[in-house]
mmCIF file of C-alpha atoms in Angstrom:
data_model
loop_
_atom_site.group_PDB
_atom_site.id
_atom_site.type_symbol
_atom_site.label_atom_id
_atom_site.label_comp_id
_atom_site.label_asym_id
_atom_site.label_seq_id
_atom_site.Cartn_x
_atom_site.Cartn_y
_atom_site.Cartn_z
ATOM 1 C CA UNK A 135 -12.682 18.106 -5.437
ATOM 2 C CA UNK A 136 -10.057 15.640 -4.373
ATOM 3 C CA UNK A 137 -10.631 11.846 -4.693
ATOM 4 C CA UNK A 138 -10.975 11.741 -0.817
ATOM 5 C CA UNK A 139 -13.016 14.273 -0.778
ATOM 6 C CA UNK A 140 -15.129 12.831 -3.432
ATOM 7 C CA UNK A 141 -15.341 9.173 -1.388
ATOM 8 C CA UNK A 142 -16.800 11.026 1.873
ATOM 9 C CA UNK A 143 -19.948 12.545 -0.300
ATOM 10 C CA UNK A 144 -20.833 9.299 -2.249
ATOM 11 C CA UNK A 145 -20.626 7.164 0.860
ATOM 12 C CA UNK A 146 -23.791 5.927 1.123
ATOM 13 C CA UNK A 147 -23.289 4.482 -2.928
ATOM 14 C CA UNK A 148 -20.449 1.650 -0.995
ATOM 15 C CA UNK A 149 -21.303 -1.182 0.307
ATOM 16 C CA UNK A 150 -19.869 -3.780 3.107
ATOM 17 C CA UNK A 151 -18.949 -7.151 1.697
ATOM 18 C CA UNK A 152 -19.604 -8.431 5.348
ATOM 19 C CA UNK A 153 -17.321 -10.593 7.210
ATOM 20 C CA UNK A 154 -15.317 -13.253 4.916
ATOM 21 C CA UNK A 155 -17.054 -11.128 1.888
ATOM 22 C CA UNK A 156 -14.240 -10.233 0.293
ATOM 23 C CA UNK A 157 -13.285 -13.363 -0.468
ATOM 24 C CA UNK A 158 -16.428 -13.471 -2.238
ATOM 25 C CA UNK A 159 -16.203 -10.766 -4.036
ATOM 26 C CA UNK A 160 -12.783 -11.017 -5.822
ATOM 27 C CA UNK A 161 -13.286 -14.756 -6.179
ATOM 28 C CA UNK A 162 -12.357 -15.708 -10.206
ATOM 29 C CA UNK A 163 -11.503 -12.296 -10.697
ATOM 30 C CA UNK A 164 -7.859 -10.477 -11.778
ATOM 31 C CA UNK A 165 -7.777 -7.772 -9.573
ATOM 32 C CA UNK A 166 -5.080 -5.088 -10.021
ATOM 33 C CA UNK A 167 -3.765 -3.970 -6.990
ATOM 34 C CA UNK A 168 -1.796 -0.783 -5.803
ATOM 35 C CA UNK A 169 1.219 -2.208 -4.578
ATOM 36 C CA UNK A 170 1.868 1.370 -2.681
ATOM 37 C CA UNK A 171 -1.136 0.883 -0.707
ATOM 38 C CA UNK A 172 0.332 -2.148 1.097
ATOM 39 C CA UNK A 173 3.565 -0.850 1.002
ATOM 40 C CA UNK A 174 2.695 1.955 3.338
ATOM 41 C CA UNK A 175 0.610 -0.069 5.472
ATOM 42 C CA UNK A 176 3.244 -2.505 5.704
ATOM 43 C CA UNK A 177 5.805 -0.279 6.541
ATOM 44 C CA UNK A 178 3.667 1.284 9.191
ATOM 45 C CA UNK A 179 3.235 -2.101 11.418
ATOM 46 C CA UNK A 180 7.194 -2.755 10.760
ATOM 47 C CA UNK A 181 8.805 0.685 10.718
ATOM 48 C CA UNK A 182 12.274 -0.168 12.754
ATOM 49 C CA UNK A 183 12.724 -2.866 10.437
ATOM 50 C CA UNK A 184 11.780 -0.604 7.284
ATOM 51 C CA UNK A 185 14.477 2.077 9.203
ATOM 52 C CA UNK A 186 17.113 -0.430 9.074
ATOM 53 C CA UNK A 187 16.695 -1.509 5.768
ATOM 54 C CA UNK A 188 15.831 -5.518 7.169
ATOM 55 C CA UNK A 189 13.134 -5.688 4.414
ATOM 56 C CA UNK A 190 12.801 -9.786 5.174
ATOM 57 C CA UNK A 191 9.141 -9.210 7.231
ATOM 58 C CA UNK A 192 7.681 -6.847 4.949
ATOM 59 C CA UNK A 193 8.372 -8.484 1.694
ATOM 60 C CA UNK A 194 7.245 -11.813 3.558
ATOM 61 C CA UNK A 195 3.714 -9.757 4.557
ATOM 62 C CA UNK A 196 3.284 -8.767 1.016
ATOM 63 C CA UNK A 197 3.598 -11.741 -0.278
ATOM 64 C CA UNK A 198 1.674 -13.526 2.165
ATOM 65 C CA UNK A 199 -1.260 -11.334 0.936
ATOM 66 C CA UNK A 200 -0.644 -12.182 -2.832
ATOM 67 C CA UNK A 201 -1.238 -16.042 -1.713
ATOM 68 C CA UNK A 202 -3.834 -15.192 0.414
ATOM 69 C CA UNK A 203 -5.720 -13.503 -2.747
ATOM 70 C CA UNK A 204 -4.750 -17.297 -4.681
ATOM 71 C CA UNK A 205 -6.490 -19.259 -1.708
ATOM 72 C CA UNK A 206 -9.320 -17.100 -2.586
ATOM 73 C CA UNK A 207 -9.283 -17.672 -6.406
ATOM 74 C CA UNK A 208 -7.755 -14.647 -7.283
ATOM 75 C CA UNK A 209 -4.909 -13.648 -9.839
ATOM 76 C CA UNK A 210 -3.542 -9.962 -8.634
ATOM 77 C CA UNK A 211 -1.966 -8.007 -10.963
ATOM 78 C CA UNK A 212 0.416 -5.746 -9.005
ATOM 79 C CA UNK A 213 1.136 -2.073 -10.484
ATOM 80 C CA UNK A 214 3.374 0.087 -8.724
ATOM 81 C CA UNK A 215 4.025 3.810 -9.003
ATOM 82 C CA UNK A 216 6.511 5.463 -11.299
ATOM 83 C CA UNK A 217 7.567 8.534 -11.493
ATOM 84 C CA UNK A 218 5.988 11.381 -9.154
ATOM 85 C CA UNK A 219 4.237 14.006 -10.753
ATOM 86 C CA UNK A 220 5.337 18.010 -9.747
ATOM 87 C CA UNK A 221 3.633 19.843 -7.436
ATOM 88 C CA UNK A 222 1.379 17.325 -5.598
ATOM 89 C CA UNK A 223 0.288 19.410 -2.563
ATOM 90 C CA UNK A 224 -0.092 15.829 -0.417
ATOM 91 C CA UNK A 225 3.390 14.580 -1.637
ATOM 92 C CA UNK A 226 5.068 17.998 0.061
ATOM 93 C CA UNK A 227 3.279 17.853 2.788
ATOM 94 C CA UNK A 228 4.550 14.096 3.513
ATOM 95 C CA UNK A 229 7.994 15.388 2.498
ATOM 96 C CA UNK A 230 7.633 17.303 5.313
ATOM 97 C CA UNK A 231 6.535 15.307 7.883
ATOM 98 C CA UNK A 232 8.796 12.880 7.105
ATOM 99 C CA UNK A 233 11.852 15.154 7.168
ATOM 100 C CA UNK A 234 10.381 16.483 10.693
ATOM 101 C CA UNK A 235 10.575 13.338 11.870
ATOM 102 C CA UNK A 236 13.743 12.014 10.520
ATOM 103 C CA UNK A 237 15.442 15.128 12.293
ATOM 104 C CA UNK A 238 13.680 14.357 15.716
ATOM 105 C CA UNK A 239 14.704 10.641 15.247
ATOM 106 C CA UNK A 240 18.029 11.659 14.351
ATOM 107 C CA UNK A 241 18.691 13.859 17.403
ATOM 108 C CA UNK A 242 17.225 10.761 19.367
ATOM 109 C CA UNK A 243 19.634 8.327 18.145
ATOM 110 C CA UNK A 244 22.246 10.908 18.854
ATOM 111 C CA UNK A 245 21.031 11.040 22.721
ATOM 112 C CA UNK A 246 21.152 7.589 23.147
ATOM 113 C CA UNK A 247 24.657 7.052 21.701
ATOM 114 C CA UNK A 248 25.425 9.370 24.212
ATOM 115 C CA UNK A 249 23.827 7.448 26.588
ATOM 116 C CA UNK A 250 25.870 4.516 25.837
ATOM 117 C CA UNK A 251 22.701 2.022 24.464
ATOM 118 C CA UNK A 252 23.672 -0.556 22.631
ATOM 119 C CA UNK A 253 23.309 0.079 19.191
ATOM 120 C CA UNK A 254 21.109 -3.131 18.478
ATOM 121 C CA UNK A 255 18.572 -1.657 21.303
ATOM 122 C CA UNK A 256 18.021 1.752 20.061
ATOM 123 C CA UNK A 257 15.462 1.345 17.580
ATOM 124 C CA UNK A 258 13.286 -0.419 20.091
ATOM 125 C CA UNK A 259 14.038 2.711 22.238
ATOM 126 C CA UNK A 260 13.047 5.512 19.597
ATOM 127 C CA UNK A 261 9.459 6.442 19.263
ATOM 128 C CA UNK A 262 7.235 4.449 17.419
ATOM 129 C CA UNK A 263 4.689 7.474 16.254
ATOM 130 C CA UNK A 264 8.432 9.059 14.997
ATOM 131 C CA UNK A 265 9.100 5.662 13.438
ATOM 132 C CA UNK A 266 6.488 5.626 11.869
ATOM 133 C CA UNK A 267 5.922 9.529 10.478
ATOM 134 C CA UNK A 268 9.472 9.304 8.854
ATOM 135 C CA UNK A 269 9.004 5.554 7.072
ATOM 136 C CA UNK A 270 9.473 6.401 3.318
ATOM 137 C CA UNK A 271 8.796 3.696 0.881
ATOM 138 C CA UNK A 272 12.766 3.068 -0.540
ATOM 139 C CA UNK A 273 13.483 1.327 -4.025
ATOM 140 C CA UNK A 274 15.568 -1.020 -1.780
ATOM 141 C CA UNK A 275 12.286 -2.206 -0.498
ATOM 142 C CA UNK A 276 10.624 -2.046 -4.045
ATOM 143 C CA UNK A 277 13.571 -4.010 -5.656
ATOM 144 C CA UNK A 278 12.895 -6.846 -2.991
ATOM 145 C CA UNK A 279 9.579 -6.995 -3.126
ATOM 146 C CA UNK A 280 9.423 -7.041 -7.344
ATOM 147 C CA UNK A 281 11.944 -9.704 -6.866
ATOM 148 C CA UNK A 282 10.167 -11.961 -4.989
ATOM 149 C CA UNK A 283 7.294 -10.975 -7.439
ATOM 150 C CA UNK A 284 9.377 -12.020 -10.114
ATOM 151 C CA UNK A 285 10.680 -15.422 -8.723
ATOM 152 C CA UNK A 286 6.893 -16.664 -7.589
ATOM 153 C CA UNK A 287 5.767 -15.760 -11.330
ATOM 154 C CA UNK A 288 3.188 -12.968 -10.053
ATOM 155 C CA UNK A 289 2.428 -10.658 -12.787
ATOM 156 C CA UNK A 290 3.331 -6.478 -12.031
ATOM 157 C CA UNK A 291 3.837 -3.694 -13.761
ATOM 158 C CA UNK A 292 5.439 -0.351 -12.797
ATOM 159 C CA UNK A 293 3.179 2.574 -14.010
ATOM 160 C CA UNK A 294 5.034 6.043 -15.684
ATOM 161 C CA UNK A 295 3.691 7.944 -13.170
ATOM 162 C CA UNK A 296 0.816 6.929 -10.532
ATOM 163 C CA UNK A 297 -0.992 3.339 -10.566
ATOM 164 C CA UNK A 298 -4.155 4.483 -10.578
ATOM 165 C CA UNK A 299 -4.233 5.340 -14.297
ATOM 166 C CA UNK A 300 -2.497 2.603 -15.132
ATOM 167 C CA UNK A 301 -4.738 -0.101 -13.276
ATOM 168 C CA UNK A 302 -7.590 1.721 -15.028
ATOM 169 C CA UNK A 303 -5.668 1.124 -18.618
ATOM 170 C CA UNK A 304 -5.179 -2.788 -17.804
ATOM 171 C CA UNK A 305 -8.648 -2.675 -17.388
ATOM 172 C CA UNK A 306 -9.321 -0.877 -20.739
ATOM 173 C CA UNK A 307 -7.024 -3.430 -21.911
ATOM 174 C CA UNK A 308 -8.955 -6.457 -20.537
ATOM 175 C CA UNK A 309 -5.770 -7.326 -18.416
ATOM 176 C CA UNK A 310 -7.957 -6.789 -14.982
ATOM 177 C CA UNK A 311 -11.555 -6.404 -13.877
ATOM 178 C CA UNK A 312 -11.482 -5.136 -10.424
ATOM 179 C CA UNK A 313 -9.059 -3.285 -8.147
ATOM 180 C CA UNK A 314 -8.220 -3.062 -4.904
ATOM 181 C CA UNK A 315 -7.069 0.493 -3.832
ATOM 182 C CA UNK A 316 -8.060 2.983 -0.708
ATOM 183 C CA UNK A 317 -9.258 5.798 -2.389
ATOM 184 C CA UNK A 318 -11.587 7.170 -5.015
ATOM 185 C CA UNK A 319 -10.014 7.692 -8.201
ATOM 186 C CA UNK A 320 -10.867 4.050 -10.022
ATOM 187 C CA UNK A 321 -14.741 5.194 -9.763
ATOM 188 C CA UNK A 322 -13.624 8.051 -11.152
ATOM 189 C CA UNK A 323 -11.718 6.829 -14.106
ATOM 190 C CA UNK A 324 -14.660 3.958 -14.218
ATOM 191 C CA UNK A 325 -13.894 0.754 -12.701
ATOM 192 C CA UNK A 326 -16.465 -1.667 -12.433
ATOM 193 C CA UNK A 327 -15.962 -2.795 -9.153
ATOM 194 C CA UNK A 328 -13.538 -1.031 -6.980
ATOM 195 C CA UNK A 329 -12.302 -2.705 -3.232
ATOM 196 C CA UNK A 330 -11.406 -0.409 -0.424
ATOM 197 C CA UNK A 331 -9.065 -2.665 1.583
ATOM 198 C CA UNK A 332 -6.999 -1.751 4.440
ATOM 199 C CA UNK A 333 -4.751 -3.755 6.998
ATOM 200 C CA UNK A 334 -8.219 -5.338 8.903
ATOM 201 C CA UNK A 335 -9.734 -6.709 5.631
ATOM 202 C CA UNK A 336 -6.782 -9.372 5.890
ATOM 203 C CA UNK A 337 -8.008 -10.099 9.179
ATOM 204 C CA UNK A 338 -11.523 -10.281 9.241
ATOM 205 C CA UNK A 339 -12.364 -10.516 5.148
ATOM 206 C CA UNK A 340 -14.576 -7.067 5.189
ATOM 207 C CA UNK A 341 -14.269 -4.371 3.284
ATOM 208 C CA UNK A 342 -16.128 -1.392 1.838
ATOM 209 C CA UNK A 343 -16.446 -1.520 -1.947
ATOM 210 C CA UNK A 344 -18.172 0.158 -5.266
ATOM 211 C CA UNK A 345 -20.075 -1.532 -7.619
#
């Protein structure tokens, strides 16, 4: 059973901070979070500017959410991935997708060359659910976001392989005490107190989390 799997059958063991919970919740607390999480969901609301490598928005969104988490009394600890592990079945399956799309997107651009667009208006002429499917996360993007990381004094780490095991080992190492993540593997591994944030818990302060 995968972690997702595992989250839909212990739904009813979550709970709803409420609106403006979260706040609540991760208040005085060092939470680690998976800095691929909001990568991806970052990259999703600004894929033309991801595609053209103008990283300026996304690395100001990311950090906007790291002060966001200080107005709220928070230290984050921010662990990216490392290195991929073989023969992840989800990981080929995005390869995919993504190489789909990049080929569609590719004969697009192509087209509208053709078409004599202006090469400044094409992206805002190429489909956004294409944009989006072929968005990877680049170590461009990485590099400029652990820069800024670096420069403001936040505190990361970049895990050997995925983040999950290593948030759960700063915990083990009393470096962290919550996390904030979207799927189920920190109950797994045994986090205390695990926060399933997505884009909307920025906006509204709810989320579902484990306790």
């Amino acid at each position: 059973m995968g972690p997702k799997v595992f989250l839909s059958h212990i739904h009813e063991l979550l709970a709803w901070s409420g609106v403006n919970g979260f706040e609540a919740l991760v208040r005085g607390k060092t939470p680690a979070v998976d800095a691929y999480v909001w990568l991806h969901e970052l990259v999703y609301s600004y894929p033309g500017e991801n595609r053209d490598g103008a990283y300026g928005p996304i690395v100001a969104a990311f950090m906007a959410r790291i002060m966001k988490l200080h107005r709220y009394g928070a230290i984050p600890f921010i662990v990216f991935d490392g290195a991929h592990l073989d023969g992840k079945q989800s990981d080929a399956s995005r390869a995919k997708s993504r190489a789909d799309a990049l080929t569609q997107l590719d004969e697009a651009y192509v087209a509208a060359v053709a078409e004599g667009v202006d090469e400044d208006d094409i992206t805002a002429k190429l489909d956004i659910k294409l944009l989006r499917a072929a968005n990877a996360i680049k170590k461009d993007l990485v590099h400029a976001v652990i820069t800024d990381l670096r420069e403001s004094g936040v505190r990361y780490v970049v895990a050997p392989y995925e983040a999950d095991a290593q948030m759960q080992q700063l915990f083990n190492e009393g470096l962290v005490d919550c996390c904030l993540t979207t799927d189920a593997d920190l109950i797994i591994y045994g986090m205390p107190l695990v926060l399933f944030c997505k884009s909307s818990s920025w906006i509204d302060g709810n989320c579902r989390y484990y306790e």
